[in-house]
Short mmCIF file of C-alpha atoms in Angstrom, two decimals:
data_model
loop_
_atom_site.label_atom_id
_atom_site.label_comp_id
_atom_site.label_asym_id
_atom_site.label_seq_id
_atom_site.Cartn_x
_atom_site.Cartn_y
_atom_site.Cartn_z
CA MET D 27 -9.77 -3.80 -15.03
CA ARG D 28 -11.60 -6.38 -12.77
CA ARG D 29 -14.26 -4.89 -10.53
CA ASP D 30 -14.49 -7.17 -7.52
CA ALA D 31 -16.02 -6.57 -4.25
CA LEU D 32 -14.17 -3.33 -3.43
CA SER D 33 -15.81 -1.91 -5.52
CA GLN D 34 -19.16 -1.99 -3.93
CA ASN D 35 -17.54 -0.02 -0.92
CA PRO D 36 -18.33 3.48 -0.84
CA HIS D 37 -15.50 5.19 0.76
CA PHE D 38 -13.43 4.42 -2.74
CA GLU D 39 -13.08 5.80 -6.09
CA PHE D 40 -11.85 3.34 -8.71
CA PRO D 41 -10.26 5.15 -11.23
CA ALA D 42 -9.71 3.31 -14.31
CA CYS D 43 -5.70 4.15 -14.63
CA TRP D 44 -2.64 5.88 -12.74
CA GLU D 45 -3.34 9.28 -14.56
CA GLU D 46 -6.97 9.36 -13.17
CA ALA D 47 -6.04 8.47 -9.62
CA ARG D 48 -3.53 11.14 -9.85
CA SER D 49 -6.27 13.38 -10.49
CA LEU D 50 -7.60 12.54 -6.97
CA LEU D 51 -4.53 12.96 -4.98
CA GLU D 52 -2.45 15.18 -3.42
CA PHE D 53 0.97 13.39 -4.56
CA GLU D 54 2.47 11.30 -7.34
CA PRO D 55 1.72 8.12 -6.85
CA VAL D 56 4.62 5.23 -7.62
CA ARG D 57 4.32 2.62 -9.78
CA PRO D 58 5.90 -0.65 -8.67
CA THR D 59 8.58 -1.71 -12.25
CA ARG D 60 8.62 -5.22 -11.20
CA THR D 61 5.84 -7.36 -9.52
CA GLN D 62 6.88 -10.86 -10.38
CA GLY D 63 4.69 -11.05 -13.24
CA ARG D 64 1.29 -9.91 -11.02
CA LYS D 65 -1.09 -7.78 -13.14
CA LEU D 66 -3.00 -4.85 -11.76
CA VAL D 67 -6.45 -5.50 -11.16
CA SER D 68 -7.57 -2.26 -10.41
CA LEU D 69 -6.92 0.89 -8.50
CA ALA D 70 -9.04 2.08 -5.57
CA VAL D 71 -8.85 6.12 -3.98
CA TYR D 72 -9.90 5.96 -0.20
CA LEU D 73 -11.87 9.47 -0.39
CA ARG D 74 -14.76 8.64 1.93
CA ASP D 75 -14.82 8.69 5.77
CA HIS D 76 -16.99 6.48 8.03
CA ARG D 77 -19.64 9.10 7.97
CA HIS D 78 -19.83 8.92 4.20
CA ARG D 79 -18.20 12.66 4.37
CA ASP D 80 -15.61 13.39 1.84
CA LEU D 81 -11.86 13.61 2.53
CA PRO D 82 -9.54 16.92 1.77
CA SER D 83 -7.42 15.48 -1.27
CA GLN D 84 -4.33 15.42 1.02
CA GLN D 85 -5.71 12.72 3.75
CA ARG D 86 -6.53 10.31 0.60
CA SER D 87 -4.73 7.56 0.22
CA LEU D 88 -4.20 5.26 -2.97
CA GLU D 89 -4.47 1.11 -3.21
CA ALA D 90 -3.27 -0.59 -6.27
CA HIS D 91 -4.51 -4.27 -6.06
CA TYR D 92 -2.31 -6.80 -8.28
CA ASP D 93 -2.92 -10.70 -8.35
CA GLY D 94 -1.45 -11.48 -5.41
CA PHE D 95 -0.71 -8.33 -3.24
CA VAL D 96 -1.66 -5.30 -2.69
CA PHE D 97 0.54 -1.57 -2.45
CA SER D 98 -1.03 1.19 -0.66
CA GLN D 99 0.25 4.43 -0.65
CA SER D 100 -0.61 7.65 1.47
CA ARG D 101 1.02 11.28 2.32
CA ARG D 102 1.35 12.19 5.81
CA THR D 103 3.41 14.71 7.88
CA ALA D 104 7.06 12.87 8.22
CA GLU D 105 6.61 12.06 11.95
CA GLU D 106 3.21 10.02 11.03
CA ALA D 107 4.80 8.04 7.78
CA LYS D 108 7.57 6.83 10.40
CA ARG D 109 5.01 6.14 12.98
CA MET D 110 2.85 3.98 10.74
CA ALA D 111 5.75 2.55 9.13
CA LEU D 112 7.87 1.68 12.07
CA GLU D 113 5.94 1.57 15.03
CA VAL D 114 1.97 0.56 13.96
CA SER D 115 1.87 -3.09 14.03
CA TYR D 116 0.95 -5.23 10.93
CA GLY D 117 1.43 -8.69 12.27
CA ARG D 118 4.14 -10.59 14.69
CA ALA D 119 7.68 -10.32 14.86
CA PRO D 120 8.58 -7.32 12.39
CA ALA D 121 11.99 -7.43 11.80
CA GLN D 122 13.54 -4.11 10.81
CA ALA D 123 14.80 -3.60 7.04
CA HIS D 124 15.67 -1.18 4.61
CA ILE D 125 14.20 -0.54 1.36
CA ALA D 126 16.19 1.52 -1.11
CA GLY D 127 18.28 3.15 2.27
CA ARG D 128 14.75 3.92 3.54
CA GLU D 129 13.76 2.68 7.25
CA ALA D 130 11.28 -0.17 6.94
CA ARG D 131 10.23 -3.25 9.28
CA VAL D 132 8.93 -6.54 7.49
CA TYR D 133 6.50 -9.27 8.59
CA GLN D 134 6.74 -12.90 7.44
CA LEU D 135 3.99 -14.81 5.76
CA GLY D 136 2.08 -16.84 8.22
CA ALA D 137 1.72 -20.75 8.29
CA GLU D 138 -1.41 -21.91 6.39
CA PRO D 139 -4.30 -22.23 9.09
CA GLY D 140 -5.14 -25.69 10.16
CA PRO D 141 -8.21 -28.01 9.73
CA GLY D 142 -10.88 -26.12 11.31
CA ASP D 143 -8.96 -22.64 12.18
CA THR D 144 -11.15 -20.05 11.00
CA ASP D 145 -8.58 -17.33 11.16
CA PRO D 146 -7.20 -16.86 8.42
CA ARG D 147 -3.76 -16.84 7.43
CA SER D 148 -1.11 -13.88 8.51
CA PRO D 149 -0.12 -11.66 5.53
CA ALA D 150 3.40 -10.79 4.24
CA VAL D 151 3.70 -7.25 4.67
CA VAL D 152 6.55 -4.82 4.54
CA ALA D 153 5.94 -1.22 5.48
CA TRP D 154 8.45 1.87 4.99
CA HIS D 155 8.35 5.61 5.12
CA ASP D 156 9.91 8.01 2.60
CA GLY D 157 9.59 11.56 4.11
CA GLU D 158 6.10 12.34 4.08
CA MET D 159 4.64 9.20 1.92
CA PHE D 160 3.82 5.95 3.64
CA TYR D 161 4.50 2.78 1.53
CA LEU D 162 2.99 -0.54 2.52
CA LEU D 163 2.87 -3.68 0.73
CA ALA D 164 1.19 -7.00 1.78
CA SER D 165 0.14 -10.29 0.43
CA ASP D 166 -1.31 -13.52 2.00
CA SER D 167 0.41 -15.97 -1.09
CA LEU D 168 3.97 -14.33 -1.64
CA GLN D 169 6.57 -14.38 0.81
CA ALA D 170 8.28 -11.01 2.54
CA ASP D 171 11.28 -11.28 0.16
CA ILE D 172 9.57 -11.05 -2.76
CA LEU D 173 7.41 -7.92 -1.29
CA GLN D 174 10.93 -6.33 -0.60
CA ARG D 175 11.94 -6.77 -4.10
CA ILE D 176 8.63 -5.50 -5.37
CA ALA D 177 9.02 -2.52 -2.74
CA ALA D 178 12.35 -1.87 -4.26
CA SER D 179 11.50 -1.54 -7.30
CA VAL D 180 9.56 1.80 -7.05
CA TYR D 181 12.64 3.35 -6.69
CA ARG D 182 14.35 4.77 -9.98
CA PRO D 183 18.21 4.08 -9.82
CA GLN D 184 18.48 8.12 -9.90
CA ARG D 185 15.85 8.70 -7.72
CA ARG D 186 16.86 9.30 -3.81
#
């Protein structure tokens, strides 16, 4: 996998594969099965805080960087996962939604910035919770409805 600017960040470890990422976490990471043809670029496990102290494995999160979107997942308490998905703001005008029957909030992709505008485009975001798990998908190029389809693909038909 390609190493990008994130790989210079000392707060992350960069596992070479999903199995290696799993060994750094206290949860089984899920993978989207539909990525709209976007390839996995890198995996990053957040394992050092702002003072460069190692985080306990139960406080770590995983970011899967695909060409065009990022998928983040972490285990929290059920209450914290719900708060992060449904109360924390990730943009303007959130809409209520469901991902495979789980409560979610969706933020639409912002308009392209005008000439001379220094602010970047607001990303499309889908945030949801599943018990103690918090999930977030974000993209500065894909529409929110596409992210919702990607989000739903982390659930297999028999899984609930």
